[in-house]
Amino acid sequence: MTTAAVVEPLTVETVELTGPDATAVSDLLEMLPATAPFAWIRHGDGLVGWGEAARLQVSGPDRFARAVRWWRHLRSTAVVSDAVGLPGCGPVVFGSFAFADGPTPSTLVLPRVVLGRRAGRTWLTTVGGGSTMVPPLRRHVRSAPYRVEISDGALTAEQWRRAVAEAIDRIRAGELSKVVLARDLFARADGPVDVRHVLHALADAYPQCFTFTVDGLVGATPELLIRRFGAAVASRVLAGTVWRSDDAGEADAELAARLWDSTKEREEHAYAAHSAADALRPHCSNLTVPDAPAVLALPNVVHLATEVTGTLSSGASALELAGLLHPTAAVCGTPAASAAAVIAELEGMDRGRYAGPVGWMDATGDGEWGIALRCAQVEGDQLRLFAGCGIVAGSDPDVELAETAAKFLAVRDTLDAVDVDSACLS
């Protein structure tokens, strides 16, 4: 399936904002209007956008290739004036891709207006055709959070625990080495949910993550699938997790020690790091993979992390690389085909765009694509929250269930939420 909409000819202008103009947009998220916002923010820098100059919806196993061709054609026909020249200037497309090869649509959107900040510089990009007018830049007031009731998703907590136990049995029987199983929760608010409220709360709580929203999918992912700036590429792989219990009082060093001492967590991480490196290696003249992972500490969990870096030799764009990397062992498993089959059989749900690539790309092919984790799909007054865990032979179903509860808290804590069923997070 492919649907596309575009107003042509497109004229694109990027100008630098300085002095009072730059100060006025010091908080990029404050500039987002309520209607169809886009965002990719980390430590306050990044990109926000709104309006719509062009859109593509595409599905199926060749969704990445068709999206790349569409963007290549669109950028080749645009008339561009770029006075800044940093990654993220000129025409920029935001995107979010389905996890699976089925009919769930993936989306690319070229906003009418993009505000960006990087390396101490701030810029404004406008996209127009004909007499399109850009509204004055101003701060927008976001809606207050609504009361939200959360209930079980496709599987109850106990049903999901049993699915994990079944996956462990299959791994121990030699069918596969690792599988990532996810679960969802449903939520209903007493009014339409303003994704900007969730964005602000996530950006404040998780500044070291990539806070994003594309077409109602909103989250803060700690995992960078790929960054391409010129010939420099990087991928931050996360797998292996411990979480902070309310009464444990463990310091980061103690939590890190638990990770390092866990054969299960180190095994899970190794599969993910190797899968990313193997996908990138054919496209790089050199690739650096650390001998041992580092530790990334977040407010709710601590992860093992490996930063894979390299020099691009193939000329592939950021989106092309994202398509080659997806799905990594960090969100699917290994071998990938066997893990995908187990996911389809045991999860009992369509992941939608959860665990798929999310991010942006500019006309030069530079861009950043993360993995849509710690996120929710927002539609009106309804939300669908997601969390998943890597399962290996040494996994314990009760421990994995507790890990999903810790990961749900990223989005859950942004809401005034109560459980309809007290077991849904146990």
Coordinates of C-alpha atoms in Angstrom, one line a residue:
M1 CA 0.0 0.0 0.0
T2 CA 1.2 3.5 -0.9
T3 CA -0.6 6.8 -0.6
A4 CA 1.1 10.2 -1.2
A5 CA 0.0 13.8 -1.1
V6 CA 2.1 16.8 -2.1
V7 CA 1.6 20.4 -3.1
E8 CA 4.1 21.3 -5.8
P9 CA 6.2 23.1 -6.7
L10 CA 7.8 23.3 -3.2
T11 CA 10.0 26.2 -2.2
V12 CA 12.1 25.8 0.9
E13 CA 13.9 28.5 2.8
T14 CA 16.1 28.1 5.9
V15 CA 17.3 31.2 7.8
E16 CA 19.3 31.5 11.0
L17 CA 17.6 33.1 14.0
T18 CA 19.8 35.3 16.2
G19 CA 19.6 37.7 19.1
P20 CA 16.0 38.2 20.4
D21 CA 14.6 35.9 17.7
A22 CA 16.7 33.0 18.9
T23 CA 15.9 33.8 22.5
A24 CA 12.2 33.8 21.8
V25 CA 12.4 30.1 20.8
S26 CA 14.7 28.9 23.5
D27 CA 12.3 26.1 24.3
L28 CA 11.5 24.4 21.0
L29 CA 8.6 22.4 22.4
E30 CA 6.9 25.6 23.6
M31 CA 6.5 26.6 20.0
L32 CA 4.4 23.6 18.9
P33 CA 0.7 24.3 18.2
A34 CA -1.9 21.7 19.1
T35 CA -2.6 20.5 15.6
A36 CA -0.3 17.7 14.3
P37 CA 3.0 18.5 15.9
F38 CA 6.3 16.8 15.1
A39 CA 9.3 16.6 17.4
W40 CA 12.7 15.1 17.9
I41 CA 14.5 16.6 21.0
R42 CA 17.4 15.6 23.2
H43 CA 19.0 17.9 25.9
G44 CA 16.8 20.7 24.5
D45 CA 18.3 20.6 21.0
G46 CA 16.8 19.0 17.9
L47 CA 13.8 19.7 15.6
V48 CA 10.1 20.6 15.9
G49 CA 7.7 21.0 13.1
W50 CA 4.0 21.6 12.2
G51 CA 1.8 21.9 9.2
E52 CA 2.0 19.6 6.2
A53 CA 3.5 20.2 2.8
A54 CA 3.8 16.6 1.7
R55 CA 2.9 13.2 3.2
L56 CA 3.6 9.5 2.3
Q57 CA 1.9 6.5 3.8
V58 CA 3.4 3.2 2.8
S59 CA 3.3 -0.4 4.1
G60 CA 4.8 -3.8 3.3
P61 CA 8.3 -5.4 3.2
D62 CA 9.6 -2.7 0.8
R63 CA 8.2 0.3 2.7
F64 CA 11.7 1.7 3.4
A65 CA 12.8 1.5 -0.3
R66 CA 9.6 3.1 -1.5
A67 CA 9.9 5.9 1.2
V68 CA 13.5 6.5 0.1
R69 CA 12.5 6.8 -3.6
W70 CA 9.6 9.2 -2.7
W71 CA 11.8 11.5 -0.6
R72 CA 14.6 11.4 -3.3
H73 CA 12.1 12.6 -5.9
L74 CA 10.5 15.2 -3.7
R75 CA 13.8 16.8 -2.7
S76 CA 15.1 16.8 -6.3
T77 CA 12.1 18.9 -7.4
A78 CA 12.2 21.4 -4.5
V79 CA 13.7 24.9 -4.8
V80 CA 15.9 25.3 -1.7
S81 CA 17.6 28.2 -0.1
D82 CA 19.6 27.2 3.0
A83 CA 21.7 29.9 4.8
V84 CA 22.7 27.6 7.7
G85 CA 23.9 24.3 6.2
L86 CA 23.8 22.2 9.4
P87 CA 22.2 18.7 9.5
G88 CA 18.5 19.2 9.8
C89 CA 18.4 22.4 7.7
G90 CA 16.6 22.7 4.3
P91 CA 13.7 20.4 3.7
V92 CA 13.3 17.8 6.6
V93 CA 11.0 14.9 6.7
F94 CA 9.8 13.3 9.9
G95 CA 8.9 9.6 9.9
S96 CA 7.6 6.7 11.8
F97 CA 7.7 3.1 10.5
A98 CA 5.7 0.0 11.3
F99 CA 7.6 -2.7 13.1
A100 CA 6.3 -5.5 10.9
D101 CA 6.0 -6.1 7.1
G102 CA 2.2 -6.3 7.3
P103 CA -0.5 -3.7 6.3
T104 CA 0.1 -1.2 9.2
P105 CA 1.0 2.1 7.5
S106 CA 4.3 3.9 7.9
T107 CA 4.3 7.6 7.6
L108 CA 6.7 10.3 6.3
V109 CA 5.7 14.0 6.5
L110 CA 7.4 17.1 5.3
P111 CA 6.1 19.9 7.7
R112 CA 5.4 23.4 6.5
V113 CA 7.4 24.9 9.4
V114 CA 10.5 23.5 11.1
L115 CA 12.4 25.0 14.0
G116 CA 15.8 23.6 14.8
R117 CA 18.7 24.1 17.2
R118 CA 22.1 22.5 17.2
A119 CA 25.6 23.5 18.3
G120 CA 24.4 26.8 19.7
R121 CA 22.6 27.8 16.5
T122 CA 18.9 28.2 15.9
W123 CA 17.1 28.2 12.5
L124 CA 13.7 28.4 10.9
T125 CA 12.7 26.5 7.8
T126 CA 9.6 27.2 5.9
V127 CA 8.1 25.2 3.0
G128 CA 5.6 26.7 0.7
G129 CA 4.1 26.6 -2.7
G130 CA 2.6 29.6 -4.2
S131 CA 1.3 32.1 -1.6
T132 CA 1.6 30.0 1.5
M133 CA 1.9 32.2 4.6
V134 CA 3.8 31.2 7.7
P135 CA 2.1 32.3 11.0
P136 CA 4.1 34.4 13.4
L137 CA 6.2 32.3 15.8
R138 CA 4.8 32.3 19.3
R139 CA 4.6 30.1 22.4
H140 CA 1.5 27.9 22.7
V141 CA -0.4 26.9 25.8
R142 CA -0.8 23.1 26.1
S143 CA -3.8 21.4 27.7
A144 CA -3.6 20.2 31.2
P145 CA -3.4 16.4 31.8
Y146 CA -6.7 14.6 32.0
R147 CA -7.6 11.8 34.4
V148 CA -6.7 8.5 32.6
E149 CA -7.8 5.0 33.4
I150 CA -5.4 2.2 32.4
S151 CA -6.5 -1.4 31.8
D152 CA -5.1 -4.6 30.3
G153 CA -4.1 -4.7 26.6
A154 CA -4.2 -7.6 24.2
L155 CA -3.0 -10.0 27.0
T156 CA -3.4 -9.8 30.7
A157 CA -0.3 -9.7 32.8
E158 CA -0.6 -13.5 33.6
Q159 CA -1.2 -14.4 29.9
W160 CA 1.9 -12.4 29.0
R161 CA 3.9 -14.2 31.7
R162 CA 2.8 -17.5 30.3
A163 CA 3.9 -16.4 26.8
V164 CA 7.3 -15.6 28.1
A165 CA 7.6 -19.0 29.7
E166 CA 6.7 -20.6 26.4
A167 CA 9.3 -18.5 24.6
I168 CA 12.0 -19.6 27.1
D169 CA 11.0 -23.3 26.5
R170 CA 11.5 -22.8 22.8
I171 CA 14.9 -21.1 23.3
R172 CA 16.1 -23.9 25.5
A173 CA 14.9 -26.4 22.9
G174 CA 17.2 -24.7 20.4
E175 CA 14.6 -23.1 18.1
L176 CA 16.2 -19.6 18.5
S177 CA 18.7 -17.8 20.8
K178 CA 16.7 -14.7 21.7
V179 CA 13.3 -13.1 21.2
V180 CA 11.9 -9.8 22.3
L181 CA 8.3 -10.0 23.6
A182 CA 6.2 -6.8 24.1
R183 CA 2.9 -6.1 25.8
D184 CA 0.5 -3.2 25.6
L185 CA -1.9 -1.4 28.0
F186 CA -5.0 0.5 27.0
A187 CA -5.9 3.9 28.5
R188 CA -8.9 6.2 28.3
A189 CA -8.9 9.8 29.4
D190 CA -11.8 12.0 30.2
G191 CA -10.9 14.4 27.4
P192 CA -8.7 14.5 24.3
V193 CA -5.1 13.9 25.2
D194 CA -2.7 16.7 24.3
V195 CA 0.5 15.0 23.1
R196 CA 2.5 18.1 23.8
H197 CA 1.9 17.6 27.5
V198 CA 3.3 14.1 27.3
L199 CA 6.2 15.5 25.2
H200 CA 7.1 18.1 27.8
A201 CA 7.0 15.7 30.7
L202 CA 9.1 13.1 28.9
A203 CA 11.7 15.7 27.8
D204 CA 12.0 17.0 31.3
A205 CA 12.3 13.5 32.9
Y206 CA 14.5 11.9 30.3
P207 CA 16.7 14.6 28.8
Q208 CA 19.3 12.0 27.7
C209 CA 16.7 10.2 25.6
F210 CA 15.3 11.2 22.2
T211 CA 11.8 12.6 22.8
F212 CA 9.6 12.3 19.7
T213 CA 6.2 12.6 18.3
V214 CA 5.0 11.7 14.8
D215 CA 1.4 11.2 13.9
G216 CA 0.2 10.6 17.5
L217 CA 3.1 8.3 18.4
V218 CA 4.8 10.0 21.3
G219 CA 7.7 8.7 23.5
A220 CA 11.2 9.1 24.8
T221 CA 13.5 6.4 23.3
P222 CA 17.0 5.8 24.8
E223 CA 18.0 3.8 21.7
L224 CA 19.5 5.4 18.6
L225 CA 19.1 3.1 15.6
I226 CA 21.3 5.2 13.3
R227 CA 22.7 8.7 13.0
R228 CA 24.3 9.9 9.8
F229 CA 26.0 13.3 9.6
G230 CA 28.1 13.3 6.5
A231 CA 30.3 10.2 6.5
A232 CA 30.1 9.8 10.2
V233 CA 27.6 7.1 11.4
A234 CA 26.7 5.9 14.9
S235 CA 24.3 3.5 16.5
R236 CA 23.6 3.3 20.2
V237 CA 22.5 -0.3 21.1
L238 CA 20.7 -1.0 24.3
A239 CA 19.8 -4.4 25.7
G240 CA 20.1 -5.8 29.2
T241 CA 18.1 -4.0 31.9
V242 CA 17.7 -3.6 35.6
W243 CA 15.1 -1.3 37.2
R244 CA 14.8 0.8 40.2
S245 CA 12.4 -0.5 42.8
D246 CA 10.7 2.0 45.1
D247 CA 12.3 0.9 48.3
A248 CA 15.7 -0.6 47.1
G249 CA 17.6 2.7 47.3
E250 CA 20.3 1.3 45.1
A251 CA 22.8 3.7 43.7
D252 CA 23.7 3.7 40.0
A253 CA 26.9 1.9 40.7
E254 CA 25.1 -0.9 42.5
L255 CA 22.6 -1.3 39.7
A256 CA 25.4 -1.3 37.2
A257 CA 27.1 -4.0 39.1
R258 CA 24.0 -6.1 39.0
L259 CA 24.0 -5.8 35.2
W260 CA 27.7 -6.6 34.9
D261 CA 27.3 -9.7 37.1
S262 CA 24.3 -11.1 35.1
T263 CA 25.2 -13.6 32.5
K264 CA 21.7 -13.4 31.1
E265 CA 21.9 -9.6 30.6
R266 CA 25.3 -9.7 29.0
E267 CA 24.1 -12.5 26.7
E268 CA 21.0 -10.5 25.7
H269 CA 23.1 -7.4 25.0
A270 CA 25.7 -9.2 22.9
Y271 CA 23.1 -10.4 20.4
A272 CA 21.8 -6.9 19.9
A273 CA 25.3 -5.3 19.5
H274 CA 26.4 -7.9 17.0
S275 CA 23.3 -7.5 14.9
A276 CA 23.7 -3.8 14.6
A277 CA 27.4 -4.1 13.7
D278 CA 26.8 -6.8 11.2
A279 CA 24.2 -4.7 9.4
L280 CA 26.5 -1.6 9.2
R281 CA 29.8 -3.2 8.4
P282 CA 29.2 -3.7 4.6
H283 CA 28.5 0.1 4.3
C284 CA 31.5 1.4 6.3
S285 CA 35.2 1.7 5.5
N286 CA 35.8 1.3 9.2
L287 CA 33.6 0.3 12.1
T288 CA 34.4 0.6 15.9
V289 CA 32.6 -1.8 18.3
P290 CA 33.7 -1.5 21.9
D291 CA 34.9 -4.7 23.5
A292 CA 32.5 -4.3 26.4
P293 CA 29.3 -2.3 26.9
A294 CA 28.9 0.8 29.0
V295 CA 26.1 1.5 31.4
L296 CA 23.3 4.0 30.7
A297 CA 21.4 5.1 33.8
L298 CA 17.8 6.5 33.4
P299 CA 15.4 7.6 36.1
N300 CA 13.4 4.3 35.9
V301 CA 15.9 1.7 34.5
V302 CA 19.6 1.1 33.9
H303 CA 20.7 -0.4 30.6
L304 CA 23.8 -2.0 29.1
A305 CA 24.8 0.2 26.1
T306 CA 27.2 -0.1 23.1
E307 CA 28.0 2.8 20.9
V308 CA 28.9 1.5 17.4
T309 CA 30.6 4.2 15.2
G310 CA 32.0 4.1 11.7
T311 CA 32.8 6.0 8.5
L312 CA 30.3 5.6 5.7
S313 CA 31.6 4.3 2.4
S314 CA 28.4 3.4 0.5
G315 CA 26.7 6.8 0.4
A316 CA 23.5 5.3 1.9
S317 CA 21.1 7.8 3.5
A318 CA 20.1 7.7 7.1
L319 CA 16.7 6.2 6.2
E320 CA 18.3 3.6 4.0
L321 CA 20.6 2.6 6.8
A322 CA 17.6 2.5 9.2
G323 CA 15.8 0.1 6.9
L324 CA 18.9 -2.2 6.7
L325 CA 19.3 -2.2 10.5
H326 CA 15.6 -2.9 11.3
P327 CA 14.7 -5.1 13.0
T328 CA 17.7 -5.4 15.3
A329 CA 18.1 -8.2 17.9
A330 CA 17.3 -5.5 20.5
V331 CA 13.6 -5.3 19.4
C332 CA 13.1 -8.6 17.5
G333 CA 15.6 -11.3 18.5
T334 CA 18.0 -13.8 16.8
P335 CA 17.8 -15.4 14.3
A336 CA 15.5 -12.6 13.2
A337 CA 13.1 -14.7 11.1
S338 CA 12.6 -17.2 13.9
A339 CA 12.2 -14.5 16.5
A340 CA 9.6 -12.6 14.3
A341 CA 7.6 -15.8 13.9
V342 CA 7.6 -16.4 17.7
I343 CA 6.5 -12.7 18.2
A344 CA 3.6 -13.1 15.8
E345 CA 2.5 -16.3 17.5
L346 CA 2.9 -15.3 21.2
E347 CA 2.4 -11.6 21.6
G348 CA -1.3 -11.6 20.6
M349 CA -1.2 -8.1 19.1
D350 CA -0.1 -5.9 16.2
R351 CA 2.7 -3.7 17.4
G352 CA 1.8 -1.0 15.0
R353 CA 4.7 1.5 14.9
Y354 CA 6.0 0.5 18.3
A355 CA 9.7 -0.7 18.1
G356 CA 9.9 0.6 14.5
P357 CA 12.2 3.3 13.3
V358 CA 11.2 6.9 14.2
G359 CA 13.1 10.1 13.4
W360 CA 14.0 12.5 10.6
M361 CA 16.1 13.0 7.5
D362 CA 17.1 16.1 5.5
A363 CA 17.7 16.5 1.8
T364 CA 21.4 15.5 2.0
G365 CA 20.6 12.1 3.5
D366 CA 21.7 13.2 7.0
G367 CA 19.4 12.3 9.8
E368 CA 18.7 10.5 13.1
W369 CA 16.4 7.5 13.5
G370 CA 15.7 6.0 16.9
I371 CA 13.6 2.9 17.8
A372 CA 10.1 3.8 19.0
L373 CA 10.3 2.6 22.6
R374 CA 8.9 4.0 25.9
C375 CA 6.0 5.3 23.9
A376 CA 2.3 5.5 23.4
Q377 CA -0.1 5.9 20.5
V378 CA -2.5 8.7 21.1
E379 CA -5.9 9.0 19.3
G380 CA -8.3 11.4 20.8
D381 CA -9.1 10.4 24.4
Q382 CA -7.4 7.0 24.0
L383 CA -3.9 5.8 24.4
R384 CA -2.1 2.5 23.9
L385 CA 1.1 2.1 25.9
F386 CA 3.9 -0.4 25.0
A387 CA 6.8 -2.1 26.7
G388 CA 9.0 -5.1 25.8
C389 CA 11.8 -7.3 27.1
G390 CA 14.5 -9.4 25.6
I391 CA 14.0 -13.1 26.4
V392 CA 17.0 -15.6 26.5
A393 CA 17.5 -19.0 28.0
G394 CA 18.3 -17.6 31.4
S395 CA 15.2 -15.3 31.6
D396 CA 12.6 -15.6 34.4
P397 CA 8.9 -14.8 33.4
D398 CA 8.2 -12.9 36.7
V399 CA 11.3 -10.8 36.4
E400 CA 10.5 -9.9 32.7
L401 CA 7.0 -8.9 33.8
A402 CA 8.4 -6.6 36.4
E403 CA 10.7 -5.1 33.8
T404 CA 7.7 -4.2 31.6
A405 CA 6.1 -2.5 34.5
A406 CA 9.2 -0.4 35.0
K407 CA 9.3 0.6 31.4
F408 CA 5.6 1.5 31.3
L409 CA 6.3 4.1 33.9
A410 CA 8.1 6.4 31.4
V411 CA 4.8 7.3 29.8
R412 CA 2.5 6.4 32.7
D413 CA 4.2 9.0 34.9
T414 CA 3.2 11.8 32.5
L415 CA -0.5 11.0 33.0
D416 CA -2.9 11.3 35.9
A417 CA -3.4 7.6 35.7
V418 CA -5.2 5.0 37.7
D419 CA -5.5 1.2 37.1
V420 CA -9.0 -0.1 36.2
D421 CA -7.5 -3.6 36.9
S422 CA -4.9 -3.5 39.6
A423 CA -3.2 -6.6 38.1
C424 CA -2.5 -4.9 34.8
L425 CA 1.0 -3.7 35.9
S426 CA 1.9 -6.5 38.2

